[in-house]
Short mmCIF file of C-alpha atoms in Angstrom, two decimals:
data_model
loop_
_atom_site.label_atom_id
_atom_site.label_comp_id
_atom_site.label_asym_id
_atom_site.label_seq_id
_atom_site.Cartn_x
_atom_site.Cartn_y
_atom_site.Cartn_z
CA MET A 1 -11.15 -70.60 -13.69
CA ASP A 2 -11.44 -74.05 -15.29
CA THR A 3 -10.10 -74.15 -18.81
CA PRO A 4 -12.84 -75.38 -21.15
CA ALA A 5 -12.46 -78.47 -23.33
CA LEU A 6 -10.63 -76.79 -26.18
CA VAL A 7 -7.81 -77.91 -28.46
CA PRO A 8 -4.74 -78.77 -26.30
CA PRO A 9 -1.18 -77.63 -27.13
CA GLN A 10 0.36 -79.41 -30.11
CA THR A 11 4.04 -79.08 -29.18
CA SER A 12 6.08 -79.40 -26.00
CA GLN A 13 7.06 -75.73 -26.34
CA ASP A 14 3.41 -74.69 -26.37
CA GLN A 15 2.70 -76.94 -23.40
CA GLN A 16 5.49 -75.30 -21.40
CA VAL A 17 4.10 -71.87 -22.27
CA LEU A 18 0.61 -73.00 -21.25
CA ASN A 19 1.90 -74.22 -17.89
CA LYS A 20 3.78 -70.99 -17.24
CA LEU A 21 0.84 -68.79 -18.27
CA THR A 22 -1.49 -70.81 -16.06
CA GLU A 23 0.85 -70.11 -13.17
CA ILE A 24 0.89 -66.40 -14.02
CA ARG A 25 -2.90 -66.36 -14.25
CA ASN A 26 -3.19 -67.90 -10.79
CA LYS A 27 -0.88 -65.23 -9.39
CA LEU A 28 -2.98 -62.52 -11.02
CA VAL A 29 -6.17 -63.95 -9.54
CA LEU A 30 -4.64 -63.99 -6.06
CA LEU A 31 -3.34 -60.46 -6.55
CA LYS A 32 -6.67 -58.98 -7.61
CA THR A 33 -8.62 -60.70 -4.85
CA ASP A 34 -6.30 -59.47 -2.08
CA ARG A 35 -8.27 -56.74 -0.30
CA THR A 36 -5.70 -56.15 2.43
CA THR A 37 -3.80 -53.70 0.25
CA TYR A 38 -4.13 -51.58 -2.86
CA LEU A 39 -3.08 -52.87 -6.25
CA ARG A 40 0.30 -51.37 -7.10
CA SER A 41 2.20 -50.91 -10.34
CA GLN A 42 5.20 -52.77 -8.94
CA ASP A 43 2.98 -55.82 -8.39
CA VAL A 44 1.25 -55.75 -11.80
CA ILE A 45 4.01 -54.78 -14.23
CA PRO A 46 6.32 -57.77 -13.54
CA LEU A 47 3.47 -60.19 -14.21
CA TYR A 48 2.64 -58.30 -17.40
CA ASP A 49 6.27 -58.56 -18.52
CA GLU A 50 6.30 -62.30 -17.76
CA THR A 51 3.11 -62.78 -19.81
CA ILE A 52 4.54 -60.93 -22.82
CA GLU A 53 7.76 -62.93 -22.53
CA GLN A 54 5.86 -66.22 -22.67
CA VAL A 55 3.64 -65.11 -25.55
CA ASN A 56 6.72 -64.11 -27.54
CA LEU A 57 7.98 -67.72 -27.25
CA LEU A 58 5.07 -68.97 -29.36
CA ASP A 59 5.90 -69.65 -32.98
CA GLY A 60 2.38 -69.83 -34.38
CA ALA A 61 -0.96 -68.14 -33.83
CA LEU A 62 -2.19 -67.32 -30.35
CA GLY A 63 -5.31 -69.46 -30.70
CA PHE A 64 -7.90 -66.77 -31.52
CA VAL A 65 -10.55 -66.81 -34.24
CA GLU A 66 -12.43 -63.52 -34.72
CA GLY A 67 -11.26 -62.39 -31.32
CA LYS A 68 -12.43 -65.48 -29.40
CA PRO A 69 -10.04 -68.12 -27.99
CA THR A 70 -10.35 -71.50 -29.70
CA THR A 71 -7.56 -73.43 -27.95
CA GLN A 72 -6.58 -74.06 -24.35
CA LEU A 73 -3.54 -71.87 -24.85
CA GLY A 74 -5.65 -69.09 -26.37
CA HIS A 75 -8.08 -69.32 -23.45
CA VAL A 76 -5.33 -68.88 -20.84
CA ILE A 77 -3.71 -66.06 -22.84
CA ASP A 78 -7.11 -64.37 -22.99
CA SER A 79 -7.54 -64.76 -19.22
CA CYS A 80 -4.10 -63.28 -18.49
CA PHE A 81 -4.56 -60.33 -20.83
CA ARG A 82 -8.04 -59.65 -19.44
CA ILE A 83 -6.96 -59.60 -15.81
CA LEU A 84 -3.90 -57.54 -16.65
CA SER A 85 -6.03 -55.08 -18.59
CA LEU A 86 -8.39 -54.61 -15.63
CA CYS A 87 -5.44 -54.36 -13.26
CA PHE A 88 -3.97 -51.57 -15.41
CA LEU A 89 -7.29 -49.74 -15.09
CA THR A 90 -7.27 -50.33 -11.33
CA ILE A 91 -3.81 -48.83 -10.87
CA GLY A 92 -4.75 -45.83 -13.02
CA ARG A 93 -2.77 -46.65 -16.16
CA ASN A 94 -5.78 -46.27 -18.43
CA ASN A 95 -3.83 -44.53 -21.17
CA GLU A 96 -1.49 -47.45 -21.84
CA ALA A 97 -2.13 -50.14 -24.44
CA PRO A 98 -2.50 -53.12 -22.04
CA ALA A 99 -5.60 -51.45 -20.55
CA VAL A 100 -7.33 -51.71 -23.95
CA TYR A 101 -7.71 -55.51 -24.04
CA SER A 102 -10.66 -55.89 -21.65
CA PRO A 103 -12.81 -53.13 -23.24
CA THR A 104 -12.29 -54.59 -26.73
CA THR A 105 -13.26 -58.05 -25.46
CA THR A 106 -16.51 -56.72 -24.03
CA ILE A 107 -17.23 -54.72 -27.18
CA LEU A 108 -16.71 -57.82 -29.32
CA ARG A 109 -19.20 -59.76 -27.21
CA LEU A 110 -21.71 -56.94 -27.41
CA LEU A 111 -21.36 -56.72 -31.19
CA TYR A 112 -21.82 -60.47 -31.62
CA HIS A 113 -25.07 -60.21 -29.69
CA LEU A 114 -26.29 -57.11 -31.50
CA ALA A 115 -25.73 -58.81 -34.85
CA GLU A 116 -27.36 -62.02 -33.62
CA CYS A 117 -30.53 -60.44 -32.26
CA ASP A 118 -30.69 -57.71 -34.92
CA LEU A 119 -31.95 -55.29 -32.27
CA TYR A 120 -29.85 -52.19 -31.73
CA SER A 121 -30.13 -48.43 -31.97
CA ALA A 122 -28.01 -45.74 -33.56
CA HIS A 123 -27.14 -44.57 -30.04
CA ASP A 124 -25.65 -48.01 -29.28
CA LEU A 125 -23.37 -47.84 -32.30
CA GLU A 126 -22.35 -44.23 -31.66
CA ALA A 127 -21.20 -45.07 -28.14
CA LEU A 128 -19.21 -48.08 -29.39
CA THR A 129 -17.63 -46.11 -32.25
CA GLU A 130 -16.57 -43.29 -29.93
CA THR A 131 -15.00 -45.77 -27.52
CA LEU A 132 -13.17 -47.60 -30.31
CA ASP A 133 -11.68 -44.32 -31.50
CA LYS A 134 -10.32 -43.63 -28.01
CA LEU A 135 -8.95 -47.16 -27.64
CA SER A 136 -7.27 -46.97 -31.04
CA THR A 137 -5.61 -43.69 -30.07
CA THR A 138 -4.35 -45.25 -26.83
CA VAL A 139 -2.73 -48.17 -28.68
CA THR A 140 -1.16 -45.89 -31.30
CA ARG A 141 0.32 -43.51 -28.75
CA ASP A 142 1.80 -46.22 -26.51
CA THR A 143 5.16 -46.68 -28.22
CA LYS A 144 6.46 -48.80 -25.31
CA CYS A 145 3.96 -51.60 -25.95
CA PRO A 146 5.62 -54.69 -27.53
CA ARG A 147 4.86 -54.92 -31.25
CA PRO A 148 3.15 -58.36 -31.18
CA TYR A 149 0.77 -57.23 -28.44
CA SER A 150 -0.02 -53.86 -30.03
CA ASP A 151 -0.71 -55.69 -33.32
CA LEU A 152 -3.10 -58.04 -31.50
CA LEU A 153 -4.95 -55.08 -30.00
CA ALA A 154 -5.06 -53.27 -33.34
CA ARG A 155 -6.56 -56.36 -35.02
CA ARG A 156 -9.23 -56.64 -32.34
CA ILE A 157 -10.15 -52.97 -32.70
CA GLU A 158 -10.35 -53.34 -36.48
CA LEU A 159 -12.55 -56.42 -36.05
CA CYS A 160 -14.88 -54.33 -33.90
CA ARG A 161 -14.93 -51.51 -36.45
CA THR A 162 -15.85 -53.91 -39.25
CA SER A 163 -18.73 -55.30 -37.21
CA VAL A 164 -19.97 -51.80 -36.33
CA GLY A 165 -19.82 -50.81 -40.00
CA THR A 166 -21.98 -53.79 -40.97
CA LEU A 167 -24.59 -52.88 -38.36
CA GLN A 168 -24.56 -49.21 -39.34
CA GLU A 169 -25.16 -50.10 -42.97
CA ARG A 170 -28.51 -51.64 -42.08
CA LEU A 171 -29.68 -48.57 -40.14
CA SER A 172 -28.53 -46.26 -42.93
CA ARG A 173 -31.26 -47.73 -45.15
CA LEU A 174 -33.92 -46.06 -43.00
CA GLU A 175 -35.26 -42.83 -44.48
CA GLN A 176 -37.02 -40.11 -42.50
CA PRO A 177 -39.14 -40.33 -40.38
CA LEU A 178 -38.39 -44.01 -39.78
CA PRO A 179 -35.22 -43.62 -37.63
CA ASP A 180 -37.27 -42.00 -34.85
CA VAL A 181 -39.95 -44.72 -35.05
CA TYR A 182 -37.25 -47.39 -34.98
CA GLU A 183 -35.60 -45.89 -31.87
CA ARG A 184 -38.92 -45.74 -30.03
CA LEU A 185 -39.67 -49.37 -30.81
CA ILE A 186 -36.24 -50.51 -29.67
CA SER A 187 -36.72 -48.64 -26.39
CA LEU A 188 -40.18 -50.17 -25.85
CA LEU A 189 -38.96 -53.68 -26.63
CA ARG A 190 -36.15 -53.39 -24.09
CA THR A 191 -38.49 -51.94 -21.50
CA VAL A 192 -40.85 -54.92 -21.92
CA SER A 193 -37.90 -57.27 -21.41
CA ARG A 194 -36.84 -55.40 -18.30
CA ALA A 195 -40.38 -55.59 -16.92
CA ASN A 196 -40.21 -59.37 -17.34
CA THR A 197 -37.15 -59.59 -15.12
CA ARG A 198 -38.36 -57.58 -12.14
CA PRO A 199 -38.84 -59.41 -8.81
CA THR A 200 -42.58 -58.95 -9.31
CA VAL A 201 -43.68 -58.84 -12.94
CA SER A 202 -46.35 -56.17 -13.39
CA MET A 203 -48.97 -57.05 -15.97
CA SER A 204 -50.31 -53.50 -15.92
CA GLU A 205 -46.87 -52.14 -16.83
CA ILE A 206 -46.50 -54.56 -19.73
CA GLY A 207 -50.07 -53.76 -20.78
CA GLU A 208 -49.28 -50.05 -20.91
CA LEU A 209 -46.17 -50.72 -22.95
CA ARG A 210 -48.20 -52.82 -25.38
CA GLN A 211 -50.64 -49.94 -25.80
CA LYS A 212 -47.75 -47.64 -26.71
CA ILE A 213 -46.57 -50.16 -29.30
CA GLN A 214 -50.09 -50.39 -30.72
CA ALA A 215 -50.24 -46.59 -30.85
CA ILE A 216 -47.14 -46.62 -33.07
CA ALA A 217 -48.73 -49.29 -35.23
CA SER A 218 -51.81 -47.06 -35.69
CA GLU A 219 -49.58 -44.35 -37.21
CA ARG A 220 -49.32 -46.46 -40.37
CA LYS A 221 -51.44 -45.98 -43.46
CA ASN A 222 -52.36 -49.18 -45.27
CA GLY A 223 -49.71 -50.98 -43.24
CA LEU A 224 -46.90 -48.56 -44.12
CA PHE A 225 -45.26 -45.60 -42.41
CA VAL A 226 -45.39 -42.52 -44.63
CA ALA A 227 -43.55 -39.19 -44.65
CA LYS A 228 -45.26 -35.81 -44.27
CA ASP A 229 -45.37 -35.37 -48.04
CA GLY A 230 -47.20 -38.68 -48.40
CA SER A 231 -44.25 -40.61 -49.82
CA VAL A 232 -43.28 -44.06 -48.58
CA PRO A 233 -39.74 -43.92 -47.13
CA ALA A 234 -37.26 -46.73 -47.65
CA GLY A 235 -36.83 -49.09 -44.73
CA ASN A 236 -40.51 -49.83 -44.07
CA ASP A 237 -39.78 -53.55 -44.16
CA ILE A 238 -37.19 -53.17 -41.36
CA VAL A 239 -39.41 -51.06 -39.11
CA ASN A 240 -42.51 -53.16 -39.76
CA GLY A 241 -40.56 -56.29 -38.92
CA LEU A 242 -39.44 -54.71 -35.64
CA LEU A 243 -43.00 -53.62 -34.90
CA GLU A 244 -44.30 -57.16 -35.32
CA ARG A 245 -41.58 -58.45 -33.00
CA CYS A 246 -42.58 -55.87 -30.38
CA LEU A 247 -46.27 -56.80 -30.61
CA HIS A 248 -45.53 -60.52 -30.41
CA TRP A 249 -43.10 -60.08 -27.50
CA SER A 250 -45.53 -57.97 -25.47
CA GLU A 251 -48.33 -60.47 -26.12
CA LEU A 252 -46.13 -63.40 -25.13
CA SER A 253 -45.06 -61.51 -21.99
CA LEU A 254 -48.69 -61.00 -20.96
CA GLU A 255 -49.34 -64.72 -21.45
CA ARG A 256 -46.31 -66.00 -19.53
CA LYS A 257 -46.45 -63.48 -16.65
CA GLY A 258 -42.76 -63.89 -15.85
CA ASP A 259 -42.93 -67.69 -15.56
CA ILE A 260 -39.50 -69.35 -15.90
CA PRO A 261 -39.47 -73.19 -15.90
CA GLU A 262 -37.56 -74.74 -13.02
CA ARG A 263 -35.05 -76.44 -15.32
CA PHE A 264 -33.79 -73.01 -16.45
CA ARG A 265 -34.33 -71.22 -13.14
CA PRO A 266 -30.68 -71.61 -11.92
CA ILE A 267 -29.31 -69.85 -15.02
CA TYR A 268 -31.97 -67.16 -14.77
CA ASP A 269 -31.33 -66.52 -11.06
CA GLN A 270 -27.58 -66.33 -11.62
CA LEU A 271 -27.93 -63.81 -14.44
CA VAL A 272 -30.39 -61.68 -12.46
CA ALA A 273 -27.98 -61.64 -9.51
CA VAL A 274 -25.08 -60.55 -11.73
CA ARG A 275 -27.25 -57.94 -13.45
CA ASN A 276 -28.37 -56.51 -10.10
CA HIS A 277 -24.80 -56.36 -8.75
CA LEU A 278 -23.57 -54.59 -11.87
CA GLU A 279 -26.52 -52.21 -11.78
CA LYS A 280 -25.64 -51.18 -8.22
CA LEU A 281 -22.00 -50.73 -9.20
CA SER A 282 -23.06 -48.49 -12.08
CA ILE A 283 -24.51 -46.12 -9.46
CA THR A 284 -21.76 -46.36 -6.83
CA HIS A 285 -18.78 -47.23 -9.06
CA ALA A 286 -16.85 -44.07 -8.18
CA TRP A 287 -16.63 -45.26 -4.56
CA ALA A 288 -17.15 -49.03 -4.64
CA LEU A 289 -15.67 -50.40 -7.88
CA ARG A 290 -12.33 -52.13 -8.20
CA GLU A 291 -12.06 -52.66 -11.94
CA ALA A 292 -10.22 -55.95 -11.48
CA ASP A 293 -13.41 -57.37 -9.91
CA LEU A 294 -15.14 -57.13 -13.29
CA TYR A 295 -13.13 -60.14 -14.44
CA ASP A 296 -15.21 -62.48 -12.29
CA TYR A 297 -18.46 -61.02 -13.57
CA ASN A 298 -17.27 -61.28 -17.17
CA ARG A 299 -16.21 -64.89 -16.76
CA THR A 300 -19.59 -65.79 -15.25
CA ILE A 301 -21.45 -64.14 -18.13
CA ASP A 302 -19.13 -65.68 -20.74
CA ARG A 303 -19.57 -69.15 -19.27
CA ILE A 304 -23.38 -68.91 -19.37
CA ASP A 305 -23.26 -67.45 -22.87
CA ASP A 306 -20.99 -70.24 -24.09
CA MET A 307 -23.37 -72.88 -22.72
CA ARG A 308 -25.70 -72.26 -25.66
CA VAL A 309 -26.16 -74.92 -28.33
CA ASN A 310 -27.02 -73.45 -31.73
CA GLY A 311 -27.86 -70.18 -30.05
CA ASN A 312 -30.13 -71.62 -27.35
CA TRP A 313 -29.85 -73.20 -23.93
CA VAL A 314 -30.79 -76.83 -23.35
CA ASP A 315 -31.78 -78.62 -20.16
CA GLU A 316 -30.21 -81.79 -18.78
CA GLU A 317 -32.31 -83.89 -21.15
CA GLY A 318 -31.25 -81.89 -24.18
CA ASN A 319 -34.54 -80.01 -24.59
CA PRO A 320 -34.08 -76.40 -25.80
CA ALA A 321 -35.55 -73.43 -23.98
CA ASP A 322 -38.77 -72.04 -25.45
CA LEU A 323 -38.81 -68.64 -27.14
CA TYR A 324 -39.85 -66.73 -24.01
CA VAL A 325 -37.07 -68.17 -21.84
CA GLN A 326 -34.49 -67.80 -24.58
CA ARG A 327 -35.26 -64.11 -25.08
CA ILE A 328 -35.29 -63.37 -21.37
CA LEU A 329 -31.89 -65.02 -20.84
CA LEU A 330 -30.41 -63.30 -23.87
CA TYR A 331 -31.73 -59.95 -22.65
CA LEU A 332 -30.08 -60.48 -19.26
CA ILE A 333 -26.76 -61.47 -20.81
CA ARG A 334 -26.73 -58.45 -23.08
CA ARG A 335 -27.68 -56.20 -20.21
CA CYS A 336 -24.79 -57.58 -18.16
CA TYR A 337 -22.34 -56.98 -20.99
CA GLY A 338 -23.75 -53.47 -21.35
CA TYR A 339 -23.11 -52.72 -17.68
CA THR A 340 -19.54 -54.07 -17.75
CA PHE A 341 -18.87 -51.96 -20.85
CA SER A 342 -20.14 -48.77 -19.20
CA LEU A 343 -18.21 -49.50 -15.99
CA VAL A 344 -14.93 -50.03 -17.83
CA ILE A 345 -15.42 -46.88 -19.90
CA ALA A 346 -16.22 -44.86 -16.75
CA SER A 347 -12.89 -45.85 -15.18
CA GLN A 348 -10.73 -42.84 -14.28
CA PRO A 349 -6.95 -42.69 -14.85
CA VAL A 350 -6.34 -42.68 -11.11
CA SER A 351 -5.00 -45.50 -8.95
CA GLU A 352 -7.44 -47.01 -6.47
CA ALA A 353 -5.11 -45.81 -3.72
CA LEU A 354 -5.86 -42.22 -4.73
CA LEU A 355 -9.54 -42.72 -5.54
CA PRO A 356 -10.80 -41.65 -2.07
CA VAL A 357 -9.03 -38.30 -2.46
CA TYR A 358 -10.05 -38.00 -6.11
CA ASN A 359 -13.70 -38.69 -5.32
CA GLN A 360 -13.74 -36.18 -2.47
CA LEU A 361 -12.37 -33.54 -4.82
CA ARG A 362 -14.93 -34.40 -7.49
CA THR A 363 -17.69 -33.97 -4.92
CA LEU A 364 -16.20 -30.68 -3.74
CA LYS A 365 -15.94 -29.40 -7.29
CA ARG A 366 -19.58 -30.24 -7.97
CA CYS A 367 -20.63 -28.47 -4.76
CA LEU A 368 -18.57 -25.37 -5.53
CA THR A 369 -19.84 -25.28 -9.10
CA GLU A 370 -23.45 -25.51 -7.95
CA VAL A 371 -22.90 -22.76 -5.36
CA LYS A 372 -21.43 -20.55 -8.07
CA LYS A 373 -24.38 -21.23 -10.39
CA ALA A 374 -26.79 -20.40 -7.57
CA GLY A 375 -25.30 -16.92 -7.22
CA GLY A 376 -22.37 -17.56 -4.90
CA VAL A 377 -22.18 -16.97 -1.15
CA LYS A 378 -23.24 -13.94 0.86
CA THR A 379 -20.42 -13.88 3.39
CA VAL A 380 -16.78 -14.90 3.58
CA ARG A 381 -17.66 -17.21 6.46
CA GLU A 382 -19.66 -19.47 4.10
CA VAL A 383 -16.53 -20.24 2.10
CA TYR A 384 -14.53 -21.40 5.14
CA PRO A 385 -15.76 -25.06 5.16
CA TYR A 386 -14.70 -25.53 1.53
CA SER A 387 -11.35 -23.85 2.10
CA MET A 388 -10.62 -25.90 5.20
CA LYS A 389 -11.38 -29.18 3.38
CA LEU A 390 -9.23 -28.19 0.41
CA ASN A 391 -6.36 -27.17 2.66
CA SER A 392 -6.56 -30.47 4.54
CA ILE A 393 -6.29 -32.37 1.25
CA ASP A 394 -3.49 -30.11 0.03
CA ASN A 395 -1.57 -30.74 3.26
CA MET A 396 -1.55 -34.46 2.45
CA ARG A 397 0.98 -33.80 -0.30
CA VAL A 398 4.69 -34.28 0.23
CA ASP A 399 6.85 -32.30 -2.19
CA GLY A 400 3.75 -31.78 -4.30
CA LYS A 401 2.81 -35.47 -4.50
CA PHE A 402 0.25 -37.64 -2.77
CA ILE A 403 2.04 -40.54 -1.12
CA ILE A 404 0.18 -43.62 0.13
CA GLY A 405 2.40 -45.61 2.47
CA GLU A 406 5.72 -45.58 0.66
CA ASP A 407 4.21 -45.53 -2.82
CA ILE A 408 3.49 -42.70 -5.24
CA PRO A 409 0.30 -43.98 -6.94
CA GLU A 410 -0.63 -43.31 -10.55
CA GLY A 411 -2.94 -40.39 -11.29
CA GLN A 412 -1.02 -37.61 -9.53
CA GLY A 413 -1.66 -35.23 -12.42
CA SER A 414 -5.40 -35.84 -12.49
CA VAL A 415 -5.79 -35.35 -8.73
CA THR A 416 -3.58 -32.25 -8.67
CA GLU A 417 -5.46 -30.71 -11.58
CA LEU A 418 -8.77 -31.35 -9.83
CA LEU A 419 -7.41 -29.84 -6.60
CA GLU A 420 -6.34 -26.70 -8.46
CA ASP A 421 -9.77 -26.40 -10.09
CA CYS A 422 -11.37 -26.56 -6.64
CA PHE A 423 -9.00 -23.92 -5.27
CA ASP A 424 -9.82 -21.64 -8.25
CA LEU A 425 -13.55 -22.02 -7.61
CA SER A 426 -13.11 -21.43 -3.90
CA ARG A 427 -11.00 -18.31 -4.48
CA GLY A 428 -13.59 -17.00 -6.91
CA LEU A 429 -16.36 -17.40 -4.35
CA LEU A 430 -14.19 -15.84 -1.64
CA GLU A 431 -13.32 -12.79 -3.75
CA ALA A 432 -16.97 -12.31 -4.70
CA ALA A 433 -18.01 -12.55 -1.03
CA GLU A 434 -15.34 -10.06 0.05
CA ALA A 435 -16.42 -7.65 -2.68
CA ALA A 436 -20.05 -7.97 -1.57
CA GLU A 437 -19.13 -7.30 2.07
CA THR A 438 -17.02 -4.28 1.10
CA LYS A 439 -19.85 -2.90 -0.99
CA ALA A 440 -22.29 -3.39 1.90
CA SER A 441 -19.99 -1.52 4.31
CA GLU A 442 -19.93 1.43 1.90
CA SER A 443 -23.71 1.54 1.46
CA PRO A 444 -25.59 4.90 1.67
CA GLY A 445 -27.06 3.97 5.06
CA THR A 446 -23.62 3.93 6.64
CA GLY A 447 -22.85 7.34 5.19
CA ARG A 448 -25.94 8.86 6.86
CA GLU A 449 -24.81 7.55 10.26
CA SER A 450 -21.43 9.27 9.88
CA GLU A 451 -23.14 12.50 8.94
CA ALA A 452 -25.39 12.25 12.01
CA GLU A 453 -22.40 11.80 14.29
CA SER A 454 -20.87 14.94 12.84
CA ASP A 455 -24.07 16.87 13.43
CA TYR A 456 -24.19 15.66 17.04
CA GLU A 457 -20.66 16.83 17.65
CA SER A 458 -21.69 20.26 16.34
CA GLY A 459 -24.65 20.33 18.73
CA ASP A 460 -27.48 19.85 16.20
CA GLU A 461 -29.82 17.71 18.31
CA ARG A 462 -32.53 17.68 15.64
CA ALA A 463 -30.24 15.78 13.32
CA ILE A 464 -29.60 13.22 16.03
CA GLY A 465 -33.28 12.81 16.73
CA ALA A 466 -33.86 12.10 13.02
CA GLN A 467 -31.62 9.03 13.15
CA PRO A 468 -33.51 5.86 14.19
CA GLY A 469 -31.95 3.49 16.66
CA THR A 470 -29.48 5.90 18.27
CA GLY A 471 -30.76 5.12 21.79
CA VAL A 472 -30.91 8.84 22.67
CA GLU A 473 -34.11 10.17 24.30
CA ILE A 474 -34.24 13.79 23.03
CA HIS A 475 -37.32 14.83 25.07
CA ALA A 476 -36.56 12.98 28.27
#
């Protein structure tokens, strides 16, 4: 939480705002770390209003350059807006403008790194563009958001769009069939980097990856990739440059065998730990993630990223990291940012207080959907467990709302809609099972039994003897 050595406030007014915002930030940190209760709107909104009130007192700029804080005041404002943004996601208010700040901050960091390393795929840019469109819509629709704050968010989104456009322009220079070759090389390069950061670095795995890279290199004719008609597509210089980087990186990885010098081991271990935690959350986020916790991960990653001098890390004696260490650390940082981005985007517009119910319903819906795809159930009895669980959840509602304690958490509409979907699926299975049982009771076999009983009543013993399983010994 320490404020870095940035430009201090220049006026007494700014200093007062800095002091007040620091106090608000400390309250937000205590609020998000309190695990004894759920985050509630009535706890978050007043602190948000206080933050906006203080920001509105500033006469000049907020202390941001290209989306990054450059002053002490800008740094604290950034911290407050980030925590508030994650808190809005935690309480289920995803569709309000304040929730947009944290995703745009992560996207900006990702774009800086993509431009710096010049290694990205079309899929990366598509995901970012789609997210930016959604964030822009959220800001536009939130008419209650104060104008200065909505303008700040709009500028950040536009800054992201400009950066994405610059990156897309480079990929657009690739003519067929080079885009596919480029994507394969990007995937192989990242896989080699991941292999270097496993607990036990496998030389055989890296060797196999190098062979795949060499196989792509062998597809060239006279050092160039050619189209089916024999023409030389534009963009060969870009793909060939990437190919050489892949070959050099795989060769260097085989030489170093995962060796990280002790002077950079603390940074490496810290990044690996963060990466592993985020990776686990990406699997269990629906049940284990409190979005506000991502603030601590982001701050750790930012701090390590900002330790670089001219793009590289230096040891205590001022010696820069060699190429292998530099690339490994940069890979880990970018991977961490990638995980935080995916976790924020995966956040559902449901308060954490309602998440247990919401997740149970999501699981039930998946089960019911799979049962339906598999052909449904054979008997009505098989539907009972689903119906009982749905009824128990439905009985939790009071006047149609889910109430936790004395609060009505955000996300009532999403949970109710999911509950109704589950009831519809359950009713469909039940009706199909009842129809199947009715059809079975009217089967031809049953009709023959009735006819046999009639024959017995009329004294036709031969008809009775023709019916198997009657228990009557005709010739006794």
